[in-house]
mmCIF file with all atom_site columns, C-alpha atoms and ligand atoms in Angstrom:
data_model
loop_
_atom_site.group_PDB
_atom_site.id
_atom_site.type_symbol
_atom_site.label_atom_id
_atom_site.label_alt_id
_atom_site.label_comp_id
_atom_site.label_asym_id
_atom_site.label_entity_id
_atom_site.label_seq_id
_atom_site.pdbx_PDB_ins_code
_atom_site.Cartn_x
_atom_site.Cartn_y
_atom_site.Cartn_z
_atom_site.occupancy
_atom_site.B_iso_or_equiv
_atom_site.pdbx_formal_charge
_atom_site.auth_seq_id
_atom_site.auth_comp_id
_atom_site.auth_asym_id
_atom_site.auth_atom_id
_atom_site.pdbx_PDB_model_num
ATOM   1   C CA  . MET A 1 1   ? 14.325  5.162  20.411 1.00 0.00 ? 1   MET A CA  1
ATOM   2   C CA  . VAL A 1 2   ? 12.977  5.951  16.938 1.00 0.00 ? 2   VAL A CA  1
ATOM   3   C CA  . ASP A 1 3   ? 16.138  4.747  15.128 1.00 0.00 ? 3   ASP A CA  1
ATOM   4   C CA  . LYS A 1 4   ? 14.470  1.638  13.789 1.00 0.00 ? 4   LYS A CA  1
ATOM   5   C CA  . PHE A 1 5   ? 11.755  3.761  12.106 1.00 0.00 ? 5   PHE A CA  1
ATOM   6   C CA  . VAL A 1 6   ? 14.257  6.064  10.331 1.00 0.00 ? 6   VAL A CA  1
ATOM   7   C CA  . GLY A 1 7   ? 14.465  5.577  6.545  1.00 0.00 ? 7   GLY A CA  1
ATOM   8   C CA  . THR A 1 8   ? 12.349  5.565  3.442  1.00 0.00 ? 8   THR A CA  1
ATOM   9   C CA  . TRP A 1 9   ? 9.543   3.069  3.432  1.00 0.00 ? 9   TRP A CA  1
ATOM   10  C CA  . LYS A 1 10  ? 7.358   2.089  0.466  1.00 0.00 ? 10  LYS A CA  1
ATOM   11  C CA  . MET A 1 11  ? 3.820   0.868  0.980  1.00 0.00 ? 11  MET A CA  1
ATOM   12  C CA  . THR A 1 12  ? 3.206   -2.656 -0.336 1.00 0.00 ? 12  THR A CA  1
ATOM   13  C CA  . THR A 1 13  ? -0.160  -3.745 1.141  1.00 0.00 ? 13  THR A CA  1
ATOM   14  C CA  . SER A 1 14  ? -3.187  -1.951 2.569  1.00 0.00 ? 14  SER A CA  1
ATOM   15  C CA  . ASP A 1 15  ? -6.097  -3.839 4.143  1.00 0.00 ? 15  ASP A CA  1
ATOM   16  C CA  . ASN A 1 16  ? -9.446  -2.390 5.216  1.00 0.00 ? 16  ASN A CA  1
ATOM   17  C CA  . PHE A 1 17  ? -8.289  1.163  4.477  1.00 0.00 ? 17  PHE A CA  1
ATOM   18  C CA  . ASP A 1 18  ? -11.550 2.143  2.807  1.00 0.00 ? 18  ASP A CA  1
ATOM   19  C CA  . GLU A 1 19  ? -13.456 1.247  6.013  1.00 0.00 ? 19  GLU A CA  1
ATOM   20  C CA  . TYR A 1 20  ? -10.947 3.222  8.070  1.00 0.00 ? 20  TYR A CA  1
ATOM   21  C CA  . MET A 1 21  ? -11.318 6.280  5.832  1.00 0.00 ? 21  MET A CA  1
ATOM   22  C CA  . LYS A 1 22  ? -15.120 5.990  6.080  1.00 0.00 ? 22  LYS A CA  1
ATOM   23  C CA  . ALA A 1 23  ? -14.851 5.801  9.864  1.00 0.00 ? 23  ALA A CA  1
ATOM   24  C CA  . ILE A 1 24  ? -12.801 9.002  10.075 1.00 0.00 ? 24  ILE A CA  1
ATOM   25  C CA  . GLY A 1 25  ? -15.169 10.789 7.743  1.00 0.00 ? 25  GLY A CA  1
ATOM   26  C CA  . VAL A 1 26  ? -13.353 10.829 4.376  1.00 0.00 ? 26  VAL A CA  1
ATOM   27  C CA  . GLY A 1 27  ? -15.729 11.421 1.436  1.00 0.00 ? 27  GLY A CA  1
ATOM   28  C CA  . PHE A 1 28  ? -16.205 9.141  -1.538 1.00 0.00 ? 28  PHE A CA  1
ATOM   29  C CA  . ALA A 1 29  ? -13.971 10.937 -4.064 1.00 0.00 ? 29  ALA A CA  1
ATOM   30  C CA  . THR A 1 30  ? -10.995 11.224 -1.747 1.00 0.00 ? 30  THR A CA  1
ATOM   31  C CA  . ARG A 1 31  ? -11.397 7.611  -0.664 1.00 0.00 ? 31  ARG A CA  1
ATOM   32  C CA  . GLN A 1 32  ? -11.123 6.497  -4.285 1.00 0.00 ? 32  GLN A CA  1
ATOM   33  C CA  . VAL A 1 33  ? -7.800  8.254  -4.573 1.00 0.00 ? 33  VAL A CA  1
ATOM   34  C CA  . GLY A 1 34  ? -6.687  7.146  -1.120 1.00 0.00 ? 34  GLY A CA  1
ATOM   35  C CA  . ASN A 1 35  ? -7.391  3.492  -2.018 1.00 0.00 ? 35  ASN A CA  1
ATOM   36  C CA  . ARG A 1 36  ? -5.316  3.713  -5.166 1.00 0.00 ? 36  ARG A CA  1
ATOM   37  C CA  . THR A 1 37  ? -2.367  5.566  -3.686 1.00 0.00 ? 37  THR A CA  1
ATOM   38  C CA  . LYS A 1 38  ? 0.783   3.811  -2.541 1.00 0.00 ? 38  LYS A CA  1
ATOM   39  C CA  . PRO A 1 39  ? 2.710   6.384  -0.492 1.00 0.00 ? 39  PRO A CA  1
ATOM   40  C CA  . ASN A 1 40  ? 6.298   6.445  0.555  1.00 0.00 ? 40  ASN A CA  1
ATOM   41  C CA  . LEU A 1 41  ? 6.867   7.219  4.209  1.00 0.00 ? 41  LEU A CA  1
ATOM   42  C CA  . VAL A 1 42  ? 10.126  9.014  5.080  1.00 0.00 ? 42  VAL A CA  1
ATOM   43  C CA  . VAL A 1 43  ? 11.112  9.154  8.711  1.00 0.00 ? 43  VAL A CA  1
ATOM   44  C CA  . CYS A 1 44  ? 14.097  11.197 9.826  1.00 0.00 ? 44  CYS A CA  1
ATOM   45  C CA  . VAL A 1 45  ? 15.542  13.056 12.793 1.00 0.00 ? 45  VAL A CA  1
ATOM   46  C CA  . ASP A 1 46  ? 16.705  16.593 12.066 1.00 0.00 ? 46  ASP A CA  1
ATOM   47  C CA  . GLU A 1 47  ? 19.687  18.573 13.431 1.00 0.00 ? 47  GLU A CA  1
ATOM   48  C CA  . GLN A 1 48  ? 17.544  19.911 16.287 1.00 0.00 ? 48  GLN A CA  1
ATOM   49  C CA  . GLY A 1 49  ? 16.459  16.423 17.302 1.00 0.00 ? 49  GLY A CA  1
ATOM   50  C CA  . LEU A 1 50  ? 12.899  16.874 15.943 1.00 0.00 ? 50  LEU A CA  1
ATOM   51  C CA  . ILE A 1 51  ? 11.446  13.768 14.403 1.00 0.00 ? 51  ILE A CA  1
ATOM   52  C CA  . CYS A 1 52  ? 10.060  14.235 10.868 1.00 0.00 ? 52  CYS A CA  1
ATOM   53  C CA  . MET A 1 53  ? 7.611   12.000 9.121  1.00 0.00 ? 53  MET A CA  1
ATOM   54  C CA  . LYS A 1 54  ? 6.761   12.670 5.511  1.00 0.00 ? 54  LYS A CA  1
ATOM   55  C CA  . SER A 1 55  ? 4.151   10.800 3.519  1.00 0.00 ? 55  SER A CA  1
ATOM   56  C CA  . GLN A 1 56  ? 4.756   11.267 -0.195 1.00 0.00 ? 56  GLN A CA  1
ATOM   57  C CA  . SER A 1 57  ? 2.389   10.313 -2.970 1.00 0.00 ? 57  SER A CA  1
ATOM   58  C CA  . THR A 1 58  ? 1.065   11.537 -6.272 1.00 0.00 ? 58  THR A CA  1
ATOM   59  C CA  . PHE A 1 59  ? -2.157  12.464 -4.368 1.00 0.00 ? 59  PHE A CA  1
ATOM   60  C CA  . LYS A 1 60  ? -0.599  14.520 -1.592 1.00 0.00 ? 60  LYS A CA  1
ATOM   61  C CA  . THR A 1 61  ? 2.553   15.003 0.382  1.00 0.00 ? 61  THR A CA  1
ATOM   62  C CA  . THR A 1 62  ? 2.188   15.749 4.085  1.00 0.00 ? 62  THR A CA  1
ATOM   63  C CA  . GLU A 1 63  ? 4.898   16.295 6.650  1.00 0.00 ? 63  GLU A CA  1
ATOM   64  C CA  . ILE A 1 64  ? 4.881   16.536 10.410 1.00 0.00 ? 64  ILE A CA  1
ATOM   65  C CA  . LYS A 1 65  ? 7.756   17.420 12.719 1.00 0.00 ? 65  LYS A CA  1
ATOM   66  C CA  . PHE A 1 66  ? 7.375   16.647 16.360 1.00 0.00 ? 66  PHE A CA  1
ATOM   67  C CA  . LYS A 1 67  ? 8.903   15.892 19.735 1.00 0.00 ? 67  LYS A CA  1
ATOM   68  C CA  . LEU A 1 68  ? 7.659   12.758 21.451 1.00 0.00 ? 68  LEU A CA  1
ATOM   69  C CA  . ASN A 1 69  ? 4.934   13.406 24.099 1.00 0.00 ? 69  ASN A CA  1
ATOM   70  C CA  . GLU A 1 70  ? 4.377   17.029 23.007 1.00 0.00 ? 70  GLU A CA  1
ATOM   71  C CA  . PRO A 1 71  ? 1.002   17.824 21.372 1.00 0.00 ? 71  PRO A CA  1
ATOM   72  C CA  . PHE A 1 72  ? 1.072   19.689 18.045 1.00 0.00 ? 72  PHE A CA  1
ATOM   73  C CA  . GLU A 1 73  ? -1.388  20.759 15.332 1.00 0.00 ? 73  GLU A CA  1
ATOM   74  C CA  . GLU A 1 74  ? -1.538  18.481 12.329 1.00 0.00 ? 74  GLU A CA  1
ATOM   75  C CA  . THR A 1 75  ? -3.278  18.895 8.951  1.00 0.00 ? 75  THR A CA  1
ATOM   76  C CA  . THR A 1 76  ? -3.918  15.396 7.594  1.00 0.00 ? 76  THR A CA  1
ATOM   77  C CA  . ALA A 1 77  ? -3.936  14.280 3.963  1.00 0.00 ? 77  ALA A CA  1
ATOM   78  C CA  . ASP A 1 78  ? -7.758  14.416 4.031  1.00 0.00 ? 78  ASP A CA  1
ATOM   79  C CA  . ASP A 1 79  ? -7.548  17.910 5.494  1.00 0.00 ? 79  ASP A CA  1
ATOM   80  C CA  . ARG A 1 80  ? -8.581  17.247 9.088  1.00 0.00 ? 80  ARG A CA  1
ATOM   81  C CA  . LYS A 1 81  ? -7.079  19.667 11.551 1.00 0.00 ? 81  LYS A CA  1
ATOM   82  C CA  . THR A 1 82  ? -6.083  17.468 14.462 1.00 0.00 ? 82  THR A CA  1
ATOM   83  C CA  . THR A 1 83  ? -4.279  17.828 17.746 1.00 0.00 ? 83  THR A CA  1
ATOM   84  C CA  . THR A 1 84  ? -1.731  15.089 17.622 1.00 0.00 ? 84  THR A CA  1
ATOM   85  C CA  . VAL A 1 85  ? 0.630   13.574 20.073 1.00 0.00 ? 85  VAL A CA  1
ATOM   86  C CA  . MET A 1 86  ? 3.298   10.995 19.252 1.00 0.00 ? 86  MET A CA  1
ATOM   87  C CA  . THR A 1 87  ? 4.488   8.572  21.880 1.00 0.00 ? 87  THR A CA  1
ATOM   88  C CA  . ILE A 1 88  ? 6.507   5.372  22.080 1.00 0.00 ? 88  ILE A CA  1
ATOM   89  C CA  . GLU A 1 89  ? 4.603   2.535  23.646 1.00 0.00 ? 89  GLU A CA  1
ATOM   90  C CA  . ASN A 1 90  ? 6.058   -0.976 23.863 1.00 0.00 ? 90  ASN A CA  1
ATOM   91  C CA  . GLY A 1 91  ? 8.446   -0.104 21.045 1.00 0.00 ? 91  GLY A CA  1
ATOM   92  C CA  . LYS A 1 92  ? 5.580   1.169  18.813 1.00 0.00 ? 92  LYS A CA  1
ATOM   93  C CA  . LEU A 1 93  ? 5.419   4.725  17.530 1.00 0.00 ? 93  LEU A CA  1
ATOM   94  C CA  . VAL A 1 94  ? 1.871   5.785  18.363 1.00 0.00 ? 94  VAL A CA  1
ATOM   95  C CA  . GLN A 1 95  ? 0.204   8.765  16.702 1.00 0.00 ? 95  GLN A CA  1
ATOM   96  C CA  . LYS A 1 96  ? -2.936  9.890  18.543 1.00 0.00 ? 96  LYS A CA  1
ATOM   97  C CA  . GLN A 1 97  ? -5.096  12.355 16.608 1.00 0.00 ? 97  GLN A CA  1
ATOM   98  C CA  . THR A 1 98  ? -8.066  14.156 18.154 1.00 0.00 ? 98  THR A CA  1
ATOM   99  C CA  . TRP A 1 99  ? -10.498 16.408 16.296 1.00 0.00 ? 99  TRP A CA  1
ATOM   100 C CA  . ASP A 1 100 ? -14.193 17.405 16.653 1.00 0.00 ? 100 ASP A CA  1
ATOM   101 C CA  . GLY A 1 101 ? -14.524 15.184 19.739 1.00 0.00 ? 101 GLY A CA  1
ATOM   102 C CA  . LYS A 1 102 ? -13.194 12.179 17.810 1.00 0.00 ? 102 LYS A CA  1
ATOM   103 C CA  . GLU A 1 103 ? -10.026 10.172 18.248 1.00 0.00 ? 103 GLU A CA  1
ATOM   104 C CA  . SER A 1 104 ? -7.983  7.963  15.956 1.00 0.00 ? 104 SER A CA  1
ATOM   105 C CA  . THR A 1 105 ? -4.639  6.332  16.495 1.00 0.00 ? 105 THR A CA  1
ATOM   106 C CA  . ILE A 1 106 ? -2.022  5.106  14.057 1.00 0.00 ? 106 ILE A CA  1
ATOM   107 C CA  . GLU A 1 107 ? 0.350   2.606  15.630 1.00 0.00 ? 107 GLU A CA  1
ATOM   108 C CA  . ARG A 1 108 ? 3.584   1.903  13.736 1.00 0.00 ? 108 ARG A CA  1
ATOM   109 C CA  . GLU A 1 109 ? 5.964   -0.923 14.551 1.00 0.00 ? 109 GLU A CA  1
ATOM   110 C CA  . VAL A 1 110 ? 8.954   -2.455 12.816 1.00 0.00 ? 110 VAL A CA  1
ATOM   111 C CA  . SER A 1 111 ? 8.822   -6.216 12.632 1.00 0.00 ? 111 SER A CA  1
ATOM   112 C CA  . ASP A 1 112 ? 10.848  -8.547 10.374 1.00 0.00 ? 112 ASP A CA  1
ATOM   113 C CA  . GLY A 1 113 ? 12.266  -5.534 8.566  1.00 0.00 ? 113 GLY A CA  1
ATOM   114 C CA  . LYS A 1 114 ? 8.797   -4.237 7.668  1.00 0.00 ? 114 LYS A CA  1
ATOM   115 C CA  . LEU A 1 115 ? 7.008   -1.190 9.045  1.00 0.00 ? 115 LEU A CA  1
ATOM   116 C CA  . ILE A 1 116 ? 3.417   -2.037 9.923  1.00 0.00 ? 116 ILE A CA  1
ATOM   117 C CA  . ALA A 1 117 ? 0.936   0.820  10.386 1.00 0.00 ? 117 ALA A CA  1
ATOM   118 C CA  . LYS A 1 118 ? -2.329  -0.006 12.224 1.00 0.00 ? 118 LYS A CA  1
ATOM   119 C CA  . CYS A 1 119 ? -4.882  2.755  11.665 1.00 0.00 ? 119 CYS A CA  1
ATOM   120 C CA  . LYS A 1 120 ? -7.623  2.566  14.284 1.00 0.00 ? 120 LYS A CA  1
ATOM   121 C CA  . MET A 1 121 ? -10.905 4.421  14.633 1.00 0.00 ? 121 MET A CA  1
ATOM   122 C CA  . GLY A 1 122 ? -13.294 2.815  17.102 1.00 0.00 ? 122 GLY A CA  1
ATOM   123 C CA  . ASP A 1 123 ? -13.670 -0.861 16.144 1.00 0.00 ? 123 ASP A CA  1
ATOM   124 C CA  . VAL A 1 124 ? -12.292 -0.299 12.646 1.00 0.00 ? 124 VAL A CA  1
ATOM   125 C CA  . VAL A 1 125 ? -8.630  -1.233 12.024 1.00 0.00 ? 125 VAL A CA  1
ATOM   126 C CA  . ALA A 1 126 ? -6.764  -0.867 8.731  1.00 0.00 ? 126 ALA A CA  1
ATOM   127 C CA  . VAL A 1 127 ? -3.325  -2.465 8.366  1.00 0.00 ? 127 VAL A CA  1
ATOM   128 C CA  . ARG A 1 128 ? -0.776  -1.079 5.985  1.00 0.00 ? 128 ARG A CA  1
ATOM   129 C CA  . THR A 1 129 ? 2.611   -2.661 5.335  1.00 0.00 ? 129 THR A CA  1
ATOM   130 C CA  . TYR A 1 130 ? 5.731   -0.796 4.218  1.00 0.00 ? 130 TYR A CA  1
ATOM   131 C CA  . VAL A 1 131 ? 9.074   -2.227 3.178  1.00 0.00 ? 131 VAL A CA  1
ATOM   132 C CA  . LYS A 1 132 ? 12.348  -0.313 3.377  1.00 0.00 ? 132 LYS A CA  1
ATOM   133 C CA  . GLU A 1 133 ? 13.666  1.068  0.107  1.00 0.00 ? 133 GLU A CA  1
ATOM   134 C CA  . ALA A 1 134 ? 17.222  0.141  -0.718 1.00 0.00 ? 134 ALA A CA  1
HETATM 135 C C1  . LIG B 2 .   ? -0.226  5.438  6.898  1.00 0.00 ? 1   LIG B C1  1
HETATM 136 O O1  . LIG B 2 .   ? -0.201  4.629  5.956  1.00 0.00 ? 1   LIG B O1  1
HETATM 137 C C2  . LIG B 2 .   ? -1.565  5.912  7.501  1.00 0.00 ? 1   LIG B C2  1
HETATM 138 C C3  . LIG B 2 .   ? -2.111  7.048  6.720  1.00 0.00 ? 1   LIG B C3  1
HETATM 139 C C4  . LIG B 2 .   ? -3.457  7.533  7.260  1.00 0.00 ? 1   LIG B C4  1
HETATM 140 C C5  . LIG B 2 .   ? -4.020  8.601  6.365  1.00 0.00 ? 1   LIG B C5  1
HETATM 141 C C6  . LIG B 2 .   ? -5.424  8.902  6.653  1.00 0.00 ? 1   LIG B C6  1
HETATM 142 C C7  . LIG B 2 .   ? -6.099  9.834  5.646  1.00 0.00 ? 1   LIG B C7  1
HETATM 143 C C8  . LIG B 2 .   ? -5.972  9.383  4.202  1.00 0.00 ? 1   LIG B C8  1
HETATM 144 C C9  . LIG B 2 .   ? -6.836  10.121 3.279  1.00 0.00 ? 1   LIG B C9  1
HETATM 145 C C10 . LIG B 2 .   ? -6.556  9.853  1.786  1.00 0.00 ? 1   LIG B C10 1
HETATM 146 O O2  . LIG B 2 .   ? 0.841   5.912  7.375  1.00 0.00 ? 1   LIG B O2  1
#
């Protein structure tokens, strides 16, 4: 189910990410770094069948390991402590994060060989495009 997401992806474009970071409560200094950073996203499935997703950048590397539909605790790159659940919905890998009574989702889909991440907080949507590394 997650096979199409597996691999190493390099971010090529990022639209409206500053507004998304503002909406989730990221402060000015971290947003400056976040706007400049082009992370790699590595998705794999380990020997136990856990799905791993690692975001690697010069700013920060974060990694989550999860089973679909099972909530877990996540520490995000901007240091939020969220309760997160990952699901597959219409072929999209959906990451729902809740913290402090707030909720954000990151929907990832693979289309035309690209991985598109839509980061949503209320009405604010950022779209980030990744291409697969050779
Ligand atoms: C993605 O490109 C989405 C990453 C969302 C990170 C939110 C916090 C960033 C703070 C610098 O996979």
